[in-house]
Amino acid sequence: MSDSLSKLTQTELLAVALEASRRDDAAHALACLKEAAGRADATAQALFMLGSEYAQLGLAAQAKASMARAVELGPDFPLARFQLGMLHLTTGEVEAARAAWAPLATLSAQHPQAYLAALHRGMLHLVADEFDAAVRMLGEGVALNR
């Protein structure tokens, strides 16, 4: 299969991976995404999708590594940054989550993904046992997510 995957473009690999994931074919999705992420022309999107697939499978270390590469390749990819922080948070690495999320605080209210700034603040309130503030910020993030 990898020989046939090597003939596909990045765009084709991502489209096939999305379709495989939609069909719950994790093995095929992973094969496509690993091919895309392993190329010299790998994109932040490919690494983000690979990290997402790993996270779905419960492979936290691989998911974090792939998301970190996605953020490195696309520092202005707020969703990858947010998900990397969530992966750190769910594995008990609060300071690593805080560091991953720090640039989200600079998203303007007009940014299409401004909701991520509120969601990350809500999650930080949650881990600090500041439940009223967490509910307020998470609610704001949900409301902003259009």
mmCIF file of N, CA and C in Angstrom:
data_model
loop_
_atom_site.group_PDB
_atom_site.id
_atom_site.type_symbol
_atom_site.label_atom_id
_atom_site.label_comp_id
_atom_site.label_asym_id
_atom_site.label_seq_id
_atom_site.Cartn_x
_atom_site.Cartn_y
_atom_site.Cartn_z
ATOM 1 N N MET A 1 0.816 -1.192 0.000
ATOM 2 C CA MET A 1 0.000 0.000 0.000
ATOM 3 C C MET A 1 0.860 1.257 0.000
ATOM 4 N N SER A 2 1.989 1.273 0.722
ATOM 5 C CA SER A 2 2.776 2.498 0.804
ATOM 6 C C SER A 2 3.290 2.922 -0.563
ATOM 7 N N ASP A 3 3.518 1.953 -1.479
ATOM 8 C CA ASP A 3 3.951 2.320 -2.821
ATOM 9 C C ASP A 3 2.860 3.115 -3.528
ATOM 10 N N SER A 4 1.602 2.686 -3.366
ATOM 11 C CA SER A 4 0.507 3.430 -3.991
ATOM 12 C C SER A 4 0.311 4.784 -3.304
ATOM 13 N N LEU A 5 0.565 4.861 -2.009
ATOM 14 C CA LEU A 5 0.444 6.135 -1.297
ATOM 15 C C LEU A 5 1.520 7.122 -1.735
ATOM 16 N N SER A 6 2.683 6.610 -2.085
ATOM 17 C CA SER A 6 3.776 7.498 -2.483
ATOM 18 C C SER A 6 3.461 8.247 -3.764
ATOM 19 N N LYS A 7 2.498 7.775 -4.518
ATOM 20 C CA LYS A 7 2.121 8.418 -5.771
ATOM 21 C C LYS A 7 1.087 9.528 -5.563
ATOM 22 N N LEU A 8 0.542 9.636 -4.351
ATOM 23 C CA LEU A 8 -0.487 10.630 -4.070
ATOM 24 C C LEU A 8 0.145 11.946 -3.613
ATOM 25 N N THR A 9 -0.514 13.047 -3.933
ATOM 26 C CA THR A 9 -0.071 14.360 -3.467
ATOM 27 C C THR A 9 -0.469 14.543 -2.002
ATOM 28 N N GLN A 10 0.063 15.588 -1.382
ATOM 29 C CA GLN A 10 -0.330 15.913 -0.007
ATOM 30 C C GLN A 10 -1.846 16.079 0.085
ATOM 31 N N THR A 11 -2.414 16.835 -0.831
ATOM 32 C CA THR A 11 -3.857 17.087 -0.818
ATOM 33 C C THR A 11 -4.639 15.785 -0.942
ATOM 34 N N GLU A 12 -4.203 14.918 -1.824
ATOM 35 C CA GLU A 12 -4.884 13.631 -2.007
ATOM 36 C C GLU A 12 -4.749 12.764 -0.768
ATOM 37 N N LEU A 13 -3.560 12.727 -0.185
ATOM 38 C CA LEU A 13 -3.358 11.936 1.033
ATOM 39 C C LEU A 13 -4.268 12.403 2.164
ATOM 40 N N LEU A 14 -4.385 13.712 2.333
ATOM 41 C CA LEU A 14 -5.238 14.229 3.404
ATOM 42 C C LEU A 14 -6.702 13.919 3.133
ATOM 43 N N ALA A 15 -7.119 14.022 1.889
ATOM 44 C CA ALA A 15 -8.508 13.710 1.542
ATOM 45 C C ALA A 15 -8.806 12.235 1.781
ATOM 46 N N VAL A 16 -7.899 11.362 1.378
ATOM 47 C CA VAL A 16 -8.090 9.922 1.583
ATOM 48 C C VAL A 16 -8.074 9.601 3.076
ATOM 49 N N ALA A 17 -7.185 10.249 3.824
ATOM 50 C CA ALA A 17 -7.114 10.027 5.274
ATOM 51 C C ALA A 17 -8.414 10.457 5.948
ATOM 52 N N LEU A 18 -8.954 11.606 5.545
ATOM 53 C CA LEU A 18 -10.232 12.062 6.115
ATOM 54 C C LEU A 18 -11.343 11.064 5.832
ATOM 55 N N GLU A 19 -11.385 10.570 4.626
ATOM 56 C CA GLU A 19 -12.414 9.592 4.270
ATOM 57 C C GLU A 19 -12.233 8.294 5.067
ATOM 58 N N ALA A 20 -10.995 7.848 5.203
ATOM 59 C CA ALA A 20 -10.727 6.636 5.981
ATOM 60 C C ALA A 20 -11.128 6.833 7.437
ATOM 61 N N SER A 21 -10.811 7.988 7.988
ATOM 62 C CA SER A 21 -11.172 8.279 9.372
ATOM 63 C C SER A 21 -12.694 8.318 9.531
ATOM 64 N N ARG A 22 -13.365 8.930 8.563
ATOM 65 C CA ARG A 22 -14.832 8.995 8.592
ATOM 66 C C ARG A 22 -15.444 7.590 8.594
ATOM 67 N N ARG A 23 -14.795 6.661 7.927
ATOM 68 C CA ARG A 23 -15.265 5.271 7.865
ATOM 69 C C ARG A 23 -14.742 4.431 9.030
ATOM 70 N N ASP A 24 -14.078 5.064 9.989
ATOM 71 C CA ASP A 24 -13.467 4.372 11.130
ATOM 72 C C ASP A 24 -12.400 3.363 10.715
ATOM 73 N N ASP A 25 -11.676 3.684 9.666
ATOM 74 C CA ASP A 25 -10.570 2.847 9.195
ATOM 75 C C ASP A 25 -9.262 3.507 9.639
ATOM 76 N N ALA A 26 -8.972 3.348 10.927
ATOM 77 C CA ALA A 26 -7.810 4.018 11.518
ATOM 78 C C ALA A 26 -6.510 3.579 10.858
ATOM 79 N N ALA A 27 -6.397 2.316 10.486
ATOM 80 C CA ALA A 27 -5.155 1.821 9.885
ATOM 81 C C ALA A 27 -4.861 2.545 8.565
ATOM 82 N N HIS A 28 -5.872 2.699 7.735
ATOM 83 C CA HIS A 28 -5.658 3.373 6.449
ATOM 84 C C HIS A 28 -5.423 4.875 6.667
ATOM 85 N N ALA A 29 -6.168 5.474 7.589
ATOM 86 C CA ALA A 29 -5.964 6.891 7.891
ATOM 87 C C ALA A 29 -4.530 7.117 8.374
ATOM 88 N N LEU A 30 -4.060 6.270 9.295
ATOM 89 C CA LEU A 30 -2.690 6.402 9.800
ATOM 90 C C LEU A 30 -1.668 6.240 8.686
ATOM 91 N N ALA A 31 -1.874 5.257 7.815
ATOM 92 C CA ALA A 31 -0.927 5.031 6.716
ATOM 93 C C ALA A 31 -0.824 6.280 5.838
ATOM 94 N N CYS A 32 -1.956 6.850 5.499
ATOM 95 C CA CYS A 32 -1.957 8.059 4.661
ATOM 96 C C CYS A 32 -1.288 9.226 5.380
ATOM 97 N N LEU A 33 -1.638 9.404 6.638
ATOM 98 C CA LEU A 33 -1.118 10.548 7.388
ATOM 99 C C LEU A 33 0.368 10.406 7.693
ATOM 100 N N LYS A 34 0.819 9.186 7.972
ATOM 101 C CA LYS A 34 2.245 8.982 8.196
ATOM 102 C C LYS A 34 3.029 9.241 6.919
ATOM 103 N N GLU A 35 2.469 8.846 5.787
ATOM 104 C CA GLU A 35 3.109 9.136 4.497
ATOM 105 C C GLU A 35 3.194 10.646 4.301
ATOM 106 N N ALA A 36 2.085 11.343 4.505
ATOM 107 C CA ALA A 36 2.051 12.797 4.305
ATOM 108 C C ALA A 36 3.003 13.511 5.261
ATOM 109 N N ALA A 37 2.992 13.114 6.527
ATOM 110 C CA ALA A 37 3.813 13.778 7.549
ATOM 111 C C ALA A 37 5.298 13.471 7.394
ATOM 112 N N GLY A 38 5.614 12.360 6.764
ATOM 113 C CA GLY A 38 7.011 11.961 6.618
ATOM 114 C C GLY A 38 7.716 12.559 5.418
ATOM 115 N N ARG A 39 6.998 13.263 4.591
ATOM 116 C CA ARG A 39 7.578 13.843 3.389
ATOM 117 C C ARG A 39 8.265 15.173 3.673
ATOM 118 N N ALA A 40 9.164 15.542 2.764
ATOM 119 C CA ALA A 40 9.851 16.831 2.887
ATOM 120 C C ALA A 40 8.868 17.993 2.797
ATOM 121 N N ASP A 41 7.768 17.792 2.066
ATOM 122 C CA ASP A 41 6.767 18.859 1.928
ATOM 123 C C ASP A 41 5.609 18.697 2.914
ATOM 124 N N ALA A 42 5.886 18.036 4.025
ATOM 125 C CA ALA A 42 4.846 17.835 5.050
ATOM 126 C C ALA A 42 4.275 19.173 5.471
ATOM 127 N N THR A 43 2.971 19.190 5.719
ATOM 128 C CA THR A 43 2.298 20.417 6.139
ATOM 129 C C THR A 43 1.899 20.325 7.604
ATOM 130 N N ALA A 44 1.666 21.487 8.195
ATOM 131 C CA ALA A 44 1.175 21.522 9.569
ATOM 132 C C ALA A 44 -0.160 20.791 9.659
ATOM 133 N N GLN A 45 -0.990 20.912 8.628
ATOM 134 C CA GLN A 45 -2.289 20.234 8.603
ATOM 135 C C GLN A 45 -2.118 18.716 8.666
ATOM 136 N N ALA A 46 -1.168 18.173 7.906
ATOM 137 C CA ALA A 46 -0.927 16.723 7.917
ATOM 138 C C ALA A 46 -0.486 16.268 9.302
ATOM 139 N N LEU A 47 0.412 17.029 9.918
ATOM 140 C CA LEU A 47 0.895 16.671 11.255
ATOM 141 C C LEU A 47 -0.210 16.801 12.294
ATOM 142 N N PHE A 48 -1.046 17.823 12.153
ATOM 143 C CA PHE A 48 -2.186 18.001 13.048
ATOM 144 C C PHE A 48 -3.148 16.814 12.926
ATOM 145 N N MET A 49 -3.446 16.439 11.695
ATOM 146 C CA MET A 49 -4.368 15.318 11.483
ATOM 147 C C MET A 49 -3.772 14.011 12.007
ATOM 148 N N LEU A 50 -2.476 13.807 11.820
ATOM 149 C CA LEU A 50 -1.818 12.614 12.350
ATOM 150 C C LEU A 50 -1.893 12.614 13.875
ATOM 151 N N GLY A 51 -1.616 13.753 14.484
ATOM 152 C CA GLY A 51 -1.721 13.858 15.935
ATOM 153 C C GLY A 51 -3.128 13.588 16.424
ATOM 154 N N SER A 52 -4.109 14.077 15.683
ATOM 155 C CA SER A 52 -5.513 13.845 16.043
ATOM 156 C C SER A 52 -5.860 12.366 15.963
ATOM 157 N N GLU A 53 -5.373 11.719 14.934
ATOM 158 C CA GLU A 53 -5.636 10.280 14.772
ATOM 159 C C GLU A 53 -4.982 9.490 15.903
ATOM 160 N N TYR A 54 -3.745 9.835 16.236
ATOM 161 C CA TYR A 54 -3.066 9.181 17.362
ATOM 162 C C TYR A 54 -3.851 9.407 18.658
ATOM 163 N N ALA A 55 -4.308 10.624 18.881
ATOM 164 C CA ALA A 55 -5.068 10.927 20.098
ATOM 165 C C ALA A 55 -6.341 10.096 20.148
ATOM 166 N N GLN A 56 -7.010 9.972 19.025
ATOM 167 C CA GLN A 56 -8.244 9.169 18.946
ATOM 168 C C GLN A 56 -7.977 7.723 19.336
ATOM 169 N N LEU A 57 -6.770 7.250 19.023
ATOM 170 C CA LEU A 57 -6.394 5.870 19.336
ATOM 171 C C LEU A 57 -5.815 5.723 20.741
ATOM 172 N N GLY A 58 -5.694 6.838 21.468
ATOM 173 C CA GLY A 58 -5.159 6.786 22.822
ATOM 174 C C GLY A 58 -3.644 6.742 22.881
ATOM 175 N N LEU A 59 -2.983 7.094 21.799
ATOM 176 C CA LEU A 59 -1.523 7.095 21.743
ATOM 177 C C LEU A 59 -1.017 8.508 22.040
ATOM 178 N N ALA A 60 -1.037 8.861 23.325
ATOM 179 C CA ALA A 60 -0.776 10.239 23.755
ATOM 180 C C ALA A 60 0.624 10.725 23.397
ATOM 181 N N ALA A 61 1.634 9.913 23.592
ATOM 182 C CA ALA A 61 3.006 10.363 23.310
ATOM 183 C C ALA A 61 3.170 10.683 21.824
ATOM 184 N N GLN A 62 2.664 9.812 20.969
ATOM 185 C CA GLN A 62 2.756 10.045 19.531
ATOM 186 C C GLN A 62 1.916 11.263 19.128
ATOM 187 N N ALA A 63 0.751 11.399 19.754
ATOM 188 C CA ALA A 63 -0.123 12.533 19.456
ATOM 189 C C ALA A 63 0.565 13.840 19.820
ATOM 190 N N LYS A 64 1.174 13.898 21.003
ATOM 191 C CA LYS A 64 1.860 15.124 21.426
ATOM 192 C C LYS A 64 3.027 15.449 20.504
ATOM 193 N N ALA A 65 3.789 14.435 20.129
ATOM 194 C CA ALA A 65 4.936 14.673 19.245
ATOM 195 C C ALA A 65 4.483 15.220 17.896
ATOM 196 N N SER A 66 3.440 14.657 17.348
ATOM 197 C CA SER A 66 2.940 15.112 16.050
ATOM 198 C C SER A 66 2.346 16.515 16.148
ATOM 199 N N MET A 67 1.574 16.777 17.210
ATOM 200 C CA MET A 67 0.999 18.116 17.395
ATOM 201 C C MET A 67 2.098 19.156 17.611
ATOM 202 N N ALA A 68 3.131 18.791 18.348
ATOM 203 C CA ALA A 68 4.239 19.722 18.574
ATOM 204 C C ALA A 68 4.916 20.060 17.247
ATOM 205 N N ARG A 69 5.078 19.074 16.383
ATOM 206 C CA ARG A 69 5.655 19.337 15.054
ATOM 207 C C ARG A 69 4.718 20.207 14.224
ATOM 208 N N ALA A 70 3.407 19.994 14.362
ATOM 209 C CA ALA A 70 2.441 20.820 13.631
ATOM 210 C C ALA A 70 2.557 22.280 14.070
ATOM 211 N N VAL A 71 2.699 22.504 15.370
ATOM 212 C CA VAL A 71 2.836 23.870 15.899
ATOM 213 C C VAL A 71 4.166 24.476 15.445
ATOM 214 N N GLU A 72 5.194 23.671 15.429
ATOM 215 C CA GLU A 72 6.511 24.139 14.990
ATOM 216 C C GLU A 72 6.463 24.554 13.514
ATOM 217 N N LEU A 73 5.805 23.751 12.704
ATOM 218 C CA LEU A 73 5.706 24.028 11.271
ATOM 219 C C LEU A 73 4.704 25.137 10.978
ATOM 220 N N GLY A 74 3.670 25.226 11.796
ATOM 221 C CA GLY A 74 2.639 26.250 11.603
ATOM 222 C C GLY A 74 2.368 26.992 12.892
ATOM 223 N N PRO A 75 3.271 27.872 13.307
ATOM 224 C CA PRO A 75 3.093 28.560 14.594
ATOM 225 C C PRO A 75 1.810 29.398 14.665
ATOM 226 N N ASP A 76 1.256 29.734 13.511
ATOM 227 C CA ASP A 76 0.005 30.493 13.478
ATOM 228 C C ASP A 76 -1.183 29.577 13.181
ATOM 229 N N PHE A 77 -1.142 28.370 13.727
ATOM 230 C CA PHE A 77 -2.201 27.375 13.560
ATOM 231 C C PHE A 77 -2.828 27.177 14.945
ATOM 232 N N PRO A 78 -3.750 28.079 15.337
ATOM 233 C CA PRO A 78 -4.272 28.075 16.706
ATOM 234 C C PRO A 78 -4.915 26.759 17.137
ATOM 235 N N LEU A 79 -5.584 26.079 16.234
ATOM 236 C CA LEU A 79 -6.248 24.837 16.626
ATOM 237 C C LEU A 79 -5.228 23.768 17.013
ATOM 238 N N ALA A 80 -4.136 23.685 16.278
ATOM 239 C CA ALA A 80 -3.084 22.718 16.627
ATOM 240 C C ALA A 80 -2.488 23.074 17.987
ATOM 241 N N ARG A 81 -2.283 24.355 18.228
ATOM 242 C CA ARG A 81 -1.735 24.813 19.508
ATOM 243 C C ARG A 81 -2.687 24.466 20.659
ATOM 244 N N PHE A 82 -3.987 24.701 20.434
ATOM 245 C CA PHE A 82 -4.963 24.383 21.467
ATOM 246 C C PHE A 82 -4.978 22.878 21.752
ATOM 247 N N GLN A 83 -4.990 22.077 20.700
ATOM 248 C CA GLN A 83 -5.033 20.625 20.889
ATOM 249 C C GLN A 83 -3.762 20.100 21.558
ATOM 250 N N LEU A 84 -2.618 20.681 21.225
ATOM 251 C CA LEU A 84 -1.386 20.284 21.902
ATOM 252 C C LEU A 84 -1.504 20.569 23.398
ATOM 253 N N GLY A 85 -2.029 21.739 23.742
ATOM 254 C CA GLY A 85 -2.236 22.062 25.153
ATOM 255 C C GLY A 85 -3.188 21.087 25.820
ATOM 256 N N MET A 86 -4.260 20.727 25.123
ATOM 257 C CA MET A 86 -5.213 19.755 25.682
ATOM 258 C C MET A 86 -4.552 18.400 25.920
ATOM 259 N N LEU A 87 -3.717 17.969 24.985
ATOM 260 C CA LEU A 87 -3.002 16.699 25.174
ATOM 261 C C LEU A 87 -2.101 16.765 26.403
ATOM 262 N N HIS A 88 -1.396 17.878 26.562
ATOM 263 C CA HIS A 88 -0.556 18.036 27.757
ATOM 264 C C HIS A 88 -1.411 18.031 29.019
ATOM 265 N N LEU A 89 -2.516 18.743 28.968
ATOM 266 C CA LEU A 89 -3.384 18.834 30.141
ATOM 267 C C LEU A 89 -3.936 17.467 30.536
ATOM 268 N N THR A 90 -4.368 16.684 29.547
ATOM 269 C CA THR A 90 -4.962 15.381 29.854
ATOM 270 C C THR A 90 -3.935 14.364 30.324
ATOM 271 N N THR A 91 -2.650 14.669 30.142
ATOM 272 C CA THR A 91 -1.616 13.776 30.674
ATOM 273 C C THR A 91 -0.945 14.382 31.910
ATOM 274 N N GLY A 92 -1.609 15.391 32.504
ATOM 275 C CA GLY A 92 -1.153 15.948 33.771
ATOM 276 C C GLY A 92 -0.012 16.945 33.674
ATOM 277 N N GLU A 93 0.267 17.445 32.471
ATOM 278 C CA GLU A 93 1.368 18.385 32.282
ATOM 279 C C GLU A 93 0.801 19.807 32.149
ATOM 280 N N VAL A 94 0.367 20.350 33.274
ATOM 281 C CA VAL A 94 -0.311 21.649 33.276
ATOM 282 C C VAL A 94 0.609 22.759 32.778
ATOM 283 N N GLU A 95 1.854 22.767 33.208
ATOM 284 C CA GLU A 95 2.770 23.834 32.776
ATOM 285 C C GLU A 95 3.071 23.738 31.288
ATOM 286 N N ALA A 96 3.185 22.527 30.766
ATOM 287 C CA ALA A 96 3.400 22.367 29.321
ATOM 288 C C ALA A 96 2.166 22.839 28.554
ATOM 289 N N ALA A 97 0.992 22.568 29.094
ATOM 290 C CA ALA A 97 -0.246 23.059 28.465
ATOM 291 C C ALA A 97 -0.270 24.575 28.480
ATOM 292 N N ARG A 98 0.066 25.154 29.603
ATOM 293 C CA ARG A 98 0.087 26.621 29.742
ATOM 294 C C ARG A 98 1.057 27.232 28.716
ATOM 295 N N ALA A 99 2.222 26.615 28.542
ATOM 296 C CA ALA A 99 3.210 27.118 27.583
ATOM 297 C C ALA A 99 2.708 26.985 26.146
ATOM 298 N N ALA A 100 2.093 25.857 25.834
ATOM 299 C CA ALA A 100 1.562 25.659 24.479
ATOM 300 C C ALA A 100 0.467 26.674 24.177
ATOM 301 N N TRP A 101 -0.350 26.969 25.171
ATOM 302 C CA TRP A 101 -1.491 27.864 24.991
ATOM 303 C C TRP A 101 -1.148 29.346 25.044
ATOM 304 N N ALA A 102 -0.016 29.715 25.603
ATOM 305 C CA ALA A 102 0.298 31.134 25.845
ATOM 306 C C ALA A 102 0.038 32.028 24.627
ATOM 307 N N PRO A 103 0.455 31.654 23.417
ATOM 308 C CA PRO A 103 0.194 32.537 22.269
ATOM 309 C C PRO A 103 -1.289 32.715 21.932
ATOM 310 N N LEU A 104 -2.138 31.827 22.416
ATOM 311 C CA LEU A 104 -3.571 31.963 22.136
ATOM 312 C C LEU A 104 -4.151 33.214 22.798
ATOM 313 N N ALA A 105 -3.530 33.649 23.871
ATOM 314 C CA ALA A 105 -4.016 34.839 24.580
ATOM 315 C C ALA A 105 -3.927 36.091 23.718
ATOM 316 N N THR A 106 -3.114 36.047 22.667
ATOM 317 C CA THR A 106 -2.945 37.225 21.812
ATOM 318 C C THR A 106 -3.924 37.253 20.637
ATOM 319 N N LEU A 107 -4.776 36.224 20.507
ATOM 320 C CA LEU A 107 -5.747 36.228 19.410
ATOM 321 C C LEU A 107 -6.729 37.375 19.599
ATOM 322 N N SER A 108 -6.921 38.146 18.572
ATOM 323 C CA SER A 108 -7.862 39.271 18.668
ATOM 324 C C SER A 108 -9.296 38.750 18.675
ATOM 325 N N ALA A 109 -10.192 39.565 19.149
ATOM 326 C CA ALA A 109 -11.615 39.191 19.175
ATOM 327 C C ALA A 109 -12.148 38.962 17.770
ATOM 328 N N GLN A 110 -11.506 39.522 16.754
ATOM 329 C CA GLN A 110 -11.950 39.368 15.370
ATOM 330 C C GLN A 110 -11.363 38.130 14.691
ATOM 331 N N HIS A 111 -10.419 37.476 15.332
ATOM 332 C CA HIS A 111 -9.792 36.295 14.743
ATOM 333 C C HIS A 111 -10.844 35.188 14.620
ATOM 334 N N PRO A 112 -10.850 34.460 13.503
ATOM 335 C CA PRO A 112 -11.853 33.398 13.319
ATOM 336 C C PRO A 112 -11.824 32.311 14.399
ATOM 337 N N GLN A 113 -10.692 32.174 15.063
ATOM 338 C CA GLN A 113 -10.587 31.162 16.116
ATOM 339 C C GLN A 113 -10.377 31.798 17.492
ATOM 340 N N ALA A 114 -10.965 32.978 17.692
ATOM 341 C CA ALA A 114 -10.868 33.675 18.976
ATOM 342 C C ALA A 114 -11.457 32.838 20.109
ATOM 343 N N TYR A 115 -12.378 31.963 19.780
ATOM 344 C CA TYR A 115 -12.980 31.096 20.804
ATOM 345 C C TYR A 115 -11.939 30.256 21.532
ATOM 346 N N LEU A 116 -10.823 29.950 20.864
ATOM 347 C CA LEU A 116 -9.786 29.134 21.500
ATOM 348 C C LEU A 116 -9.127 29.863 22.665
ATOM 349 N N ALA A 117 -9.047 31.190 22.585
ATOM 350 C CA ALA A 117 -8.487 31.967 23.694
ATOM 351 C C ALA A 117 -9.346 31.802 24.938
ATOM 352 N N ALA A 118 -10.667 31.873 24.764
ATOM 353 C CA ALA A 118 -11.576 31.702 25.905
ATOM 354 C C ALA A 118 -11.554 30.260 26.407
ATOM 355 N N LEU A 119 -11.532 29.291 25.493
ATOM 356 C CA LEU A 119 -11.533 27.885 25.918
ATOM 357 C C LEU A 119 -10.277 27.540 26.708
ATOM 358 N N HIS A 120 -9.121 28.016 26.259
ATOM 359 C CA HIS A 120 -7.906 27.663 27.008
ATOM 360 C C HIS A 120 -7.911 28.319 28.386
ATOM 361 N N ARG A 121 -8.417 29.567 28.464
ATOM 362 C CA ARG A 121 -8.509 30.209 29.791
ATOM 363 C C ARG A 121 -9.477 29.436 30.686
ATOM 364 N N GLY A 122 -10.571 28.965 30.101
ATOM 365 C CA GLY A 122 -11.523 28.163 30.864
ATOM 366 C C GLY A 122 -10.900 26.890 31.401
ATOM 367 N N MET A 123 -10.108 26.244 30.574
ATOM 368 C CA MET A 123 -9.456 25.002 31.020
ATOM 369 C C MET A 123 -8.452 25.283 32.136
ATOM 370 N N LEU A 124 -7.747 26.400 32.041
ATOM 371 C CA LEU A 124 -6.803 26.746 33.116
ATOM 372 C C LEU A 124 -7.534 27.062 34.418
ATOM 373 N N HIS A 125 -8.683 27.714 34.323
ATOM 374 C CA HIS A 125 -9.494 27.937 35.525
ATOM 375 C C HIS A 125 -9.962 26.598 36.092
ATOM 376 N N LEU A 126 -10.321 25.690 35.226
ATOM 377 C CA LEU A 126 -10.810 24.380 35.670
ATOM 378 C C LEU A 126 -9.748 23.629 36.471
ATOM 379 N N VAL A 127 -8.511 23.581 35.953
ATOM 380 C CA VAL A 127 -7.465 22.842 36.674
ATOM 381 C C VAL A 127 -7.043 23.558 37.955
ATOM 382 N N ALA A 128 -7.379 24.840 38.079
ATOM 383 C CA ALA A 128 -7.088 25.594 39.306
ATOM 384 C C ALA A 128 -8.269 25.533 40.284
ATOM 385 N N ASP A 129 -9.261 24.688 39.947
ATOM 386 C CA ASP A 129 -10.466 24.533 40.776
ATOM 387 C C ASP A 129 -11.244 25.846 40.918
ATOM 388 N N GLU A 130 -11.167 26.681 39.923
ATOM 389 C CA GLU A 130 -11.923 27.940 39.878
ATOM 390 C C GLU A 130 -13.140 27.699 38.976
ATOM 391 N N PHE A 131 -14.114 26.985 39.531
ATOM 392 C CA PHE A 131 -15.193 26.436 38.713
ATOM 393 C C PHE A 131 -16.131 27.491 38.126
ATOM 394 N N ASP A 132 -16.454 28.515 38.870
ATOM 395 C CA ASP A 132 -17.335 29.557 38.327
ATOM 396 C C ASP A 132 -16.680 30.248 37.134
ATOM 397 N N ALA A 133 -15.407 30.595 37.279
ATOM 398 C CA ALA A 133 -14.681 31.244 36.183
ATOM 399 C C ALA A 133 -14.525 30.274 35.004
ATOM 400 N N ALA A 134 -14.303 28.996 35.307
ATOM 401 C CA ALA A 134 -14.158 27.998 34.243
ATOM 402 C C ALA A 134 -15.446 27.900 33.431
ATOM 403 N N VAL A 135 -16.570 27.811 34.107
ATOM 404 C CA VAL A 135 -17.856 27.707 33.413
ATOM 405 C C VAL A 135 -18.104 28.953 32.570
ATOM 406 N N ARG A 136 -17.800 30.106 33.127
ATOM 407 C CA ARG A 136 -18.009 31.362 32.401
ATOM 408 C C ARG A 136 -17.142 31.409 31.135
ATOM 409 N N MET A 137 -15.859 31.112 31.271
ATOM 410 C CA MET A 137 -14.950 31.187 30.123
ATOM 411 C C MET A 137 -15.244 30.097 29.091
ATOM 412 N N LEU A 138 -15.544 28.897 29.551
ATOM 413 C CA LEU A 138 -15.871 27.825 28.603
ATOM 414 C C LEU A 138 -17.159 28.159 27.855
ATOM 415 N N GLY A 139 -18.127 28.732 28.566
ATOM 416 C CA GLY A 139 -19.363 29.162 27.923
ATOM 417 C C GLY A 139 -19.110 30.240 26.885
ATOM 418 N N GLU A 140 -18.213 31.170 27.216
ATOM 419 C CA GLU A 140 -17.848 32.218 26.259
ATOM 420 C C GLU A 140 -17.193 31.617 25.015
ATOM 421 N N GLY A 141 -16.321 30.648 25.237
ATOM 422 C CA GLY A 141 -15.657 29.986 24.120
ATOM 423 C C GLY A 141 -16.644 29.260 23.226
ATOM 424 N N VAL A 142 -17.592 28.569 23.824
ATOM 425 C CA VAL A 142 -18.617 27.870 23.033
ATOM 426 C C VAL A 142 -19.436 28.865 22.248
ATOM 427 N N ALA A 143 -19.807 29.972 22.881
ATOM 428 C CA ALA A 143 -20.628 30.992 22.209
ATOM 429 C C ALA A 143 -19.868 31.637 21.034
ATOM 430 N N LEU A 144 -18.570 31.800 21.182
ATOM 431 C CA LEU A 144 -17.755 32.414 20.126
ATOM 432 C C LEU A 144 -17.484 31.466 18.963
ATOM 433 N N ASN A 145 -17.605 30.179 19.187
ATOM 434 C CA ASN A 145 -17.275 29.185 18.160
ATOM 435 C C ASN A 145 -18.400 29.095 17.134
ATOM 436 N N ARG A 146 -18.252 29.867 16.086
ATOM 437 C CA ARG A 146 -19.258 29.885 15.021
ATOM 438 C C ARG A 146 -18.707 29.225 13.801
#
